Short mmCIF file of C-alpha atoms and ligand atoms in Angstrom, two decimals:
data_model
loop_
_atom_site.label_atom_id
_atom_site.label_comp_id
_atom_site.label_asym_id
_atom_site.label_seq_id
_atom_site.Cartn_x
_atom_site.Cartn_y
_atom_site.Cartn_z
CA UNK A 7 27.23 1.34 -31.55
CA UNK A 8 25.18 1.22 -28.36
CA UNK A 9 21.53 0.36 -28.93
CA UNK A 10 19.08 3.15 -28.14
CA UNK A 11 17.15 2.56 -24.94
CA UNK A 12 13.37 2.36 -25.12
CA UNK A 13 12.02 5.48 -23.40
CA UNK A 14 8.61 5.49 -21.70
CA UNK A 15 6.84 8.63 -20.54
CA UNK A 16 4.41 7.61 -17.80
CA UNK A 17 1.57 9.37 -16.00
CA UNK A 18 -0.05 8.44 -12.66
CA UNK A 19 -3.11 10.27 -11.31
CA UNK A 20 -5.22 7.50 -9.73
CA UNK A 21 -5.55 9.09 -6.29
CA UNK A 22 -3.89 12.13 -4.72
CA UNK A 23 -0.43 12.23 -6.33
CA UNK A 24 0.08 13.87 -9.71
CA UNK A 25 3.15 12.17 -11.13
CA UNK A 26 5.01 12.02 -14.44
CA UNK A 27 8.15 9.97 -15.04
CA UNK A 28 10.56 9.12 -17.81
CA UNK A 29 11.96 5.63 -17.67
CA UNK A 30 14.56 4.03 -19.96
CA UNK A 31 14.34 0.31 -20.72
CA UNK A 32 11.73 -0.10 -17.99
CA UNK A 33 14.11 0.06 -15.05
CA UNK A 34 16.23 3.20 -15.35
CA UNK A 35 14.44 6.21 -13.90
CA UNK A 36 15.41 9.38 -15.80
CA UNK A 37 12.96 11.49 -13.80
CA UNK A 38 10.04 10.80 -11.44
CA UNK A 39 8.27 14.02 -10.48
CA UNK A 40 5.56 13.67 -7.84
CA UNK A 41 3.27 16.49 -6.78
CA UNK A 42 1.48 15.39 -3.64
CA UNK A 43 -1.93 16.75 -2.64
CA UNK A 44 -1.65 15.44 0.92
CA UNK A 45 -1.70 18.95 2.43
CA UNK A 46 -4.87 19.84 0.49
CA UNK A 47 -6.77 16.76 1.70
CA UNK A 48 -5.41 16.72 5.26
CA UNK A 49 -7.99 19.23 6.51
CA UNK A 50 -10.75 16.82 5.38
CA UNK A 51 -9.09 13.78 6.98
CA UNK A 52 -9.06 11.91 3.67
CA UNK A 53 -8.99 12.29 -0.11
CA UNK A 54 -11.91 14.33 -1.52
CA UNK A 55 -12.40 12.99 -5.09
CA UNK A 56 -13.59 16.24 -6.72
CA UNK A 57 -10.74 18.23 -5.21
CA UNK A 58 -8.27 15.55 -6.31
CA UNK A 59 -9.43 15.74 -9.96
CA UNK A 60 -9.27 19.53 -10.00
CA UNK A 61 -5.78 19.54 -8.48
CA UNK A 62 -4.53 16.98 -11.02
CA UNK A 63 -5.85 19.23 -13.78
CA UNK A 64 -4.09 22.27 -12.30
CA UNK A 65 -0.79 20.43 -11.78
CA UNK A 66 -0.39 18.01 -14.65
CA UNK A 67 1.20 20.37 -17.21
CA UNK A 68 3.78 21.71 -14.76
CA UNK A 69 4.63 18.19 -13.53
CA UNK A 70 4.97 17.01 -17.14
CA UNK A 71 7.29 19.90 -17.99
CA UNK A 72 9.46 19.26 -14.92
CA UNK A 73 9.73 15.56 -15.70
CA UNK A 74 10.75 16.21 -19.32
CA UNK A 75 13.22 18.91 -18.24
CA UNK A 76 14.78 16.85 -15.45
CA UNK A 77 15.29 13.89 -17.78
CA UNK A 78 16.49 16.13 -20.66
CA UNK A 79 14.30 14.14 -23.02
CA UNK A 80 12.71 15.67 -26.12
CA UNK A 81 9.34 14.42 -27.42
CA UNK A 82 11.05 12.81 -30.43
CA UNK A 83 13.07 10.54 -28.10
CA UNK A 84 9.98 9.06 -26.42
CA UNK A 85 8.90 5.60 -27.64
CA UNK A 86 5.67 4.95 -25.71
CA UNK A 87 3.28 6.79 -23.41
CA UNK A 88 2.19 4.80 -20.35
CA UNK A 89 -0.68 5.72 -18.05
CA UNK A 90 -2.65 4.27 -15.12
CA UNK A 91 -6.05 3.16 -16.45
CA UNK A 92 -7.39 1.95 -13.08
CA UNK A 93 -8.35 1.15 -10.45
CA UNK A 94 -8.69 4.51 -8.71
CA UNK A 95 -10.87 7.61 -8.52
CA UNK A 96 -12.47 7.94 -11.94
CA UNK A 97 -12.25 11.73 -12.17
CA UNK A 98 -8.61 11.62 -11.08
CA UNK A 99 -7.71 8.80 -13.50
CA UNK A 100 -9.36 10.66 -16.38
CA UNK A 101 -6.98 13.62 -16.05
CA UNK A 102 -3.96 11.35 -16.54
CA UNK A 103 -5.62 9.38 -19.32
CA UNK A 104 -6.73 12.49 -21.22
CA UNK A 105 -3.19 13.91 -20.95
CA UNK A 106 -1.62 10.62 -22.11
CA UNK A 107 -4.02 10.39 -25.05
CA UNK A 108 -3.38 14.01 -26.06
CA UNK A 109 0.40 13.42 -26.03
CA UNK A 110 0.09 10.12 -27.90
CA UNK A 111 -2.02 11.83 -30.56
CA UNK A 112 0.06 15.01 -30.84
CA UNK A 113 3.43 13.21 -30.87
CA UNK A 114 2.16 10.17 -32.78
CA UNK A 115 3.30 7.69 -30.10
CA UNK A 116 1.79 4.37 -28.99
CA UNK A 117 -0.26 4.37 -25.78
CA UNK A 118 -0.15 1.70 -23.04
CA UNK A 119 -2.68 1.77 -20.20
CA UNK A 120 -1.63 -0.21 -17.12
CA UNK A 121 -3.15 -1.55 -13.94
CA UNK A 122 -2.17 0.51 -10.88
CA UNK A 123 -1.37 -2.58 -8.79
CA UNK A 124 0.79 -4.03 -11.56
CA UNK A 125 2.64 -0.73 -11.38
CA UNK A 126 3.18 -1.11 -7.63
CA UNK A 127 4.64 -4.61 -8.18
CA UNK A 128 6.90 -3.23 -10.94
CA UNK A 129 8.43 -0.72 -8.48
CA UNK A 130 10.48 -3.73 -7.38
CA UNK A 131 12.06 -4.12 -10.85
CA UNK A 132 13.26 -0.51 -10.62
CA UNK A 133 14.66 -0.93 -7.11
CA UNK A 134 16.18 -4.38 -7.71
CA UNK A 135 17.73 -4.70 -11.15
CA UNK A 136 18.33 -8.44 -10.68
CA UNK A 137 14.69 -9.28 -9.86
CA UNK A 138 12.87 -11.41 -12.42
CA UNK A 139 9.61 -13.34 -12.22
CA UNK A 140 8.47 -15.74 -10.84
CA UNK A 141 7.95 -14.46 -7.30
CA UNK A 142 5.20 -13.85 -4.74
CA UNK A 143 4.10 -10.25 -4.19
CA UNK A 144 2.34 -8.63 -1.25
CA UNK A 145 0.54 -5.54 -2.51
CA UNK A 146 -0.53 -3.48 0.47
CA UNK A 147 -1.83 0.06 -0.01
CA UNK A 148 -4.65 2.45 0.82
CA UNK A 149 -6.89 0.88 -1.80
CA UNK A 150 -5.69 -2.75 -1.92
CA UNK A 151 -4.32 -5.61 0.06
CA UNK A 152 -3.59 -8.60 -2.16
CA UNK A 153 -1.24 -11.53 -2.41
CA UNK A 154 -0.24 -11.93 -6.03
CA UNK A 155 1.49 -14.85 -7.72
CA UNK A 156 3.71 -13.13 -10.30
CA UNK A 157 4.55 -15.66 -13.00
CA UNK A 158 5.79 -13.30 -15.75
CA UNK A 159 6.38 -9.62 -16.51
CA UNK A 160 2.80 -9.35 -17.74
CA UNK A 161 1.27 -12.39 -16.07
CA UNK A 162 0.06 -12.60 -12.50
CA UNK A 163 -2.77 -14.08 -10.49
CA UNK A 164 -4.36 -12.73 -7.31
CA UNK A 165 -4.51 -15.59 -4.81
CA UNK A 166 -5.92 -13.58 -1.90
CA UNK A 167 -7.34 -10.13 -1.29
CA UNK A 168 -9.18 -8.11 1.31
CA UNK A 169 -12.89 -8.71 1.70
CA UNK A 170 -13.49 -5.27 3.25
CA UNK A 171 -11.02 -2.50 4.10
CA UNK A 172 -7.55 -2.35 2.58
CA UNK A 173 -4.81 -2.37 5.22
CA UNK A 174 -3.86 1.27 4.52
CA UNK A 175 -7.51 2.27 4.74
CA UNK A 176 -7.75 0.61 8.18
CA UNK A 177 -4.55 2.43 9.26
CA UNK A 178 -5.99 5.75 8.02
CA UNK A 179 -9.36 5.24 9.78
CA UNK A 180 -7.82 4.14 13.09
CA UNK A 181 -5.40 7.07 12.95
CA UNK A 182 -8.35 9.40 12.55
CA UNK A 183 -10.11 8.10 15.69
CA UNK A 184 -6.81 8.35 17.55
CA UNK A 185 -6.55 12.00 16.52
CA UNK A 186 -3.40 11.36 14.46
CA UNK A 187 -2.82 13.36 11.27
CA UNK A 188 -3.66 12.23 7.72
CA UNK A 189 -2.33 10.07 6.11
CA UNK A 190 -2.69 7.79 9.08
CA UNK A 191 -0.31 4.98 8.06
CA UNK A 192 2.95 6.88 8.59
CA UNK A 193 1.47 8.52 11.73
CA UNK A 194 0.64 5.13 13.28
CA UNK A 195 4.03 3.75 12.23
CA UNK A 196 5.70 6.65 14.06
CA UNK A 197 3.42 6.67 17.15
CA UNK A 198 3.79 2.90 17.54
CA UNK A 199 7.57 3.21 17.95
CA UNK A 200 7.10 4.50 21.51
CA UNK A 201 4.12 2.26 22.34
CA UNK A 202 3.65 -1.23 23.81
CA UNK A 203 2.36 -3.57 21.06
CA UNK A 204 1.04 -5.98 23.70
CA UNK A 205 -0.89 -3.34 25.67
CA UNK A 206 -4.25 -4.24 24.07
CA UNK A 207 -5.02 -7.57 22.42
CA UNK A 208 -6.93 -6.65 19.25
CA UNK A 209 -8.50 -9.35 17.09
CA UNK A 210 -6.31 -11.14 14.52
CA UNK A 211 -8.62 -12.20 11.68
CA UNK A 212 -7.27 -15.18 9.74
CA UNK A 213 -10.60 -16.27 8.09
CA UNK A 214 -11.02 -19.89 6.96
CA UNK A 215 -8.09 -22.27 7.19
CA UNK A 216 -5.93 -22.01 4.07
CA UNK A 217 -7.51 -18.76 2.88
CA UNK A 218 -5.21 -16.01 1.64
CA UNK A 219 -7.97 -13.42 1.86
CA UNK A 220 -7.93 -10.65 4.46
CA UNK A 221 -10.50 -8.86 6.59
CA UNK A 222 -9.38 -5.81 8.56
CA UNK A 223 -12.65 -4.09 9.41
CA UNK A 224 -13.22 -6.20 12.56
CA UNK A 225 -9.82 -5.20 13.99
CA UNK A 226 -10.49 -1.56 13.08
CA UNK A 227 -13.92 -1.68 14.79
CA UNK A 228 -12.25 -3.36 17.76
CA UNK A 229 -10.06 -0.29 18.22
CA UNK A 230 -13.07 2.02 18.03
CA UNK A 231 -15.01 -0.08 20.56
CA UNK A 232 -12.02 -0.19 22.90
CA UNK A 233 -11.60 3.61 22.78
CA UNK A 234 -15.34 4.14 23.40
CA UNK A 235 -15.54 1.72 26.32
CA UNK A 236 -12.45 3.15 27.98
CA UNK A 237 -13.88 6.65 27.57
CA UNK A 238 -17.22 5.59 29.04
CA UNK A 239 -15.44 3.99 31.99
CA UNK A 240 -13.62 7.28 32.56
CA UNK A 241 -10.21 5.76 31.81
CA UNK A 242 -7.58 7.45 29.68
CA UNK A 243 -5.95 5.61 26.80
CA UNK A 244 -2.35 5.79 25.63
CA UNK A 245 -2.31 6.63 21.91
CA UNK A 246 1.11 5.08 21.30
CA UNK A 247 0.02 1.79 22.95
CA UNK A 248 -3.21 1.62 20.95
CA UNK A 249 -1.35 2.44 17.70
CA UNK A 250 1.31 -0.20 18.41
CA UNK A 251 -1.25 -2.85 19.42
CA UNK A 252 -3.43 -2.21 16.35
CA UNK A 253 -0.43 -2.21 14.01
CA UNK A 254 0.82 -5.53 15.38
CA UNK A 255 -2.66 -7.13 15.10
CA UNK A 256 -2.85 -6.22 11.40
CA UNK A 257 0.75 -7.05 10.55
CA UNK A 258 0.82 -10.46 12.24
CA UNK A 259 -1.95 -11.58 9.89
CA UNK A 260 -0.40 -9.97 6.81
CA UNK A 261 3.08 -11.40 7.44
CA UNK A 262 1.77 -14.87 8.23
CA UNK A 263 -0.38 -15.05 5.08
CA UNK A 264 2.28 -13.65 2.75
CA UNK A 265 4.87 -16.12 4.06
CA UNK A 266 2.46 -19.07 3.85
CA UNK A 267 1.56 -18.15 0.27
CA UNK A 268 5.22 -17.99 -0.76
CA UNK A 269 5.97 -21.31 0.93
CA UNK A 270 2.89 -23.07 -0.50
CA UNK A 271 3.61 -21.92 -4.05
CA UNK A 272 7.31 -22.77 -3.56
CA UNK A 273 8.51 -19.23 -4.24
CA UNK A 274 11.97 -18.27 -3.01
CA UNK A 275 11.33 -14.55 -3.56
CA UNK A 276 8.77 -12.23 -1.96
CA UNK A 277 8.30 -8.65 -3.19
CA UNK A 278 6.57 -5.94 -1.21
CA UNK A 279 4.56 -3.22 -2.95
CA UNK A 280 2.14 -0.36 -2.20
CA UNK A 281 2.09 2.53 0.25
CA UNK A 282 1.92 0.39 3.42
CA UNK A 283 5.12 -1.37 2.28
CA UNK A 284 6.85 1.73 3.69
CA UNK A 285 5.83 0.58 7.19
CA UNK A 286 8.93 0.02 9.31
CA UNK A 287 7.54 -2.83 11.43
CA UNK A 288 6.18 -4.66 8.37
CA UNK A 289 9.64 -4.52 6.78
CA UNK A 290 11.29 -5.74 9.98
CA UNK A 291 8.83 -8.60 10.57
CA UNK A 292 8.90 -9.76 6.95
CA UNK A 293 12.70 -9.48 6.90
CA UNK A 294 12.99 -11.76 9.93
CA UNK A 295 10.41 -14.31 8.76
CA UNK A 296 11.81 -14.45 5.21
CA UNK A 297 15.33 -14.99 6.55
CA UNK A 298 14.08 -17.93 8.65
CA UNK A 299 12.26 -19.44 5.67
CA UNK A 300 15.12 -18.95 3.19
CA UNK A 301 13.00 -16.56 1.10
CA UNK A 302 14.63 -13.48 -0.39
CA UNK A 303 12.68 -10.33 0.43
CA UNK A 304 12.52 -7.41 -2.02
CA UNK A 305 11.32 -3.97 -0.81
CA UNK A 306 11.38 -0.82 -2.89
CA UNK A 307 12.57 2.33 -1.07
CA UNK A 308 9.65 4.27 0.51
CA UNK A 309 9.53 6.82 -2.35
CA UNK A 310 8.82 3.99 -4.81
CA UNK A 311 6.30 2.31 -2.45
CA UNK A 312 3.76 5.12 -2.53
CA UNK A 313 2.11 6.26 -5.77
CA UNK A 314 4.57 7.40 -8.43
CA UNK A 315 4.74 7.38 -12.23
CA UNK A 316 8.10 5.56 -12.52
CA UNK A 317 6.46 2.28 -11.48
CA UNK A 318 3.74 2.90 -14.11
CA UNK A 319 6.48 3.52 -16.70
CA UNK A 320 8.06 0.18 -15.82
CA UNK A 321 4.72 -1.67 -16.16
CA UNK A 322 3.99 0.12 -19.47
CA UNK A 323 7.45 -0.81 -20.77
CA UNK A 324 6.85 -4.52 -20.19
CA UNK A 325 3.34 -4.35 -21.66
CA UNK A 326 4.56 -2.49 -24.77
CA UNK A 327 7.61 -4.70 -25.38
CA UNK A 328 5.30 -7.74 -25.24
CA UNK A 329 3.18 -6.18 -28.02
CA UNK A 330 0.50 -4.64 -25.80
CA UNK A 331 -0.93 -1.22 -26.56
CA UNK A 332 -4.19 0.67 -26.36
CA UNK A 333 -6.17 2.83 -28.76
CA UNK A 334 -7.10 6.45 -28.14
CA UNK A 335 -10.47 5.09 -26.92
CA UNK A 336 -8.76 4.00 -23.66
CA UNK A 337 -11.08 4.60 -20.71
CA UNK A 338 -10.69 4.94 -16.93
CA UNK A 339 -11.80 2.07 -14.67
CA UNK A 340 -12.62 2.72 -11.03
CA UNK A 341 -12.69 -1.05 -10.37
CA UNK A 342 -10.35 -3.13 -12.41
CA UNK A 343 -9.36 -6.74 -11.75
CA UNK A 344 -5.67 -7.52 -11.98
O1 KG4 B 3 0.05 3.09 -2.57
P1 KG4 B 3 -0.46 4.34 -1.97
O2 KG4 B 3 0.41 5.59 -2.08
O3 KG4 B 3 -1.85 4.72 -2.56
C1 KG4 B 3 -2.81 3.76 -2.89
O4 KG4 B 3 -2.74 3.21 -4.02
O5 KG4 B 3 -3.62 3.46 -1.99
O6 KG4 B 3 -0.75 4.01 -0.44
C2 KG4 B 3 -1.25 4.97 0.45
C3 KG4 B 3 -1.51 4.27 1.77
C4 KG4 B 3 -2.21 5.14 2.79
O7 KG4 B 3 -3.27 4.40 3.36
C5 KG4 B 3 -1.11 5.40 3.84
O8 KG4 B 3 -1.62 5.61 5.13
C6 KG4 B 3 -0.31 4.12 3.74
O9 KG4 B 3 -0.27 3.83 2.36
N1 KG4 B 3 1.05 4.27 4.27
C7 KG4 B 3 1.50 3.60 5.37
C8 KG4 B 3 2.83 4.04 5.60
N2 KG4 B 3 3.14 4.95 4.61
C9 KG4 B 3 2.05 5.06 3.81
N3 KG4 B 3 0.90 2.71 6.16
C10 KG4 B 3 1.59 2.22 7.21
N4 KG4 B 3 2.85 2.61 7.50
C11 KG4 B 3 3.50 3.50 6.72
N5 KG4 B 3 4.75 3.86 7.02
ZN1 ZN B 4 -1.16 3.00 -5.05
#
């Protein structure tokens, strides 16, 4: 008889996506329902925390019902409830955590709280069934930019991270000054396709020799200063050229550091994760550099790069099968080290 698969119900509400997924054996997605609030926040040019929490509260039950229905899974078939415990917006996280705790209590199921970034890394296990640790991961999103040495399913070490803005945050802020719509990352990605990446030479910040940390705020400020000085001089600027030049300045640093980290730690696999991993130029540049270095590159499809509950289900699966669980006292953490 075939062994029953371990089914995880997972909830993600750390920022502006309300998502519930059902995942079998960590890697098989039975359903992954995502309700995006992007349209609600667009008018404000960024995520408004109070509105995000309220929207999660309004949406969570419907998203949960859809996910259960789409997967045709009954409560009795669920083995563990996974949820993002942080980092993220505290009010937003709390909606997911309260829902997960209520389900765990009502259905008498174990609860596993997971780190959002660990979830992003785990998106690669869903997309690439053959992927196993160890590997190097580049986690690049609106809230984080880190290079992570992944040594096991539940073991990893951050070897470099941003000292100021996350890459996605810099993309979003530059897009705003360029008058591009929110979220800025995809808008810059698109605008840059028709621009000249060598039109303006923005600063590439590599920090101290050998450091795997990042700093993007100087490059972002460089764009703002350039736009101001051109305006003051009465010159017009070409949005596509500025977008392409900014994007290249950020990505040259990111690609160089991720490759150097993989080479230094003798990793033959590099996995991309986080919302900015959907960036077309980043994928192209990393693809070319990895091929030259003999490193295999893993990229989840764009839908698994941005926030979703399936990746949280995968992370919760590996935590739970290694004996990890949380009590109903589980709390939300705005800042949480990996
Ligand atoms: O992982 P994610 O959905 O949420 C966080 O955990 O932050 O990432 C969202 C970020 C936003 O900053 C968005 O602008 C960026 O990912 N992003 C992109 C692209 N698609 C999304 N940045 C650059 N190019 C893209 N194609
Ligand atoms: Zn994220």
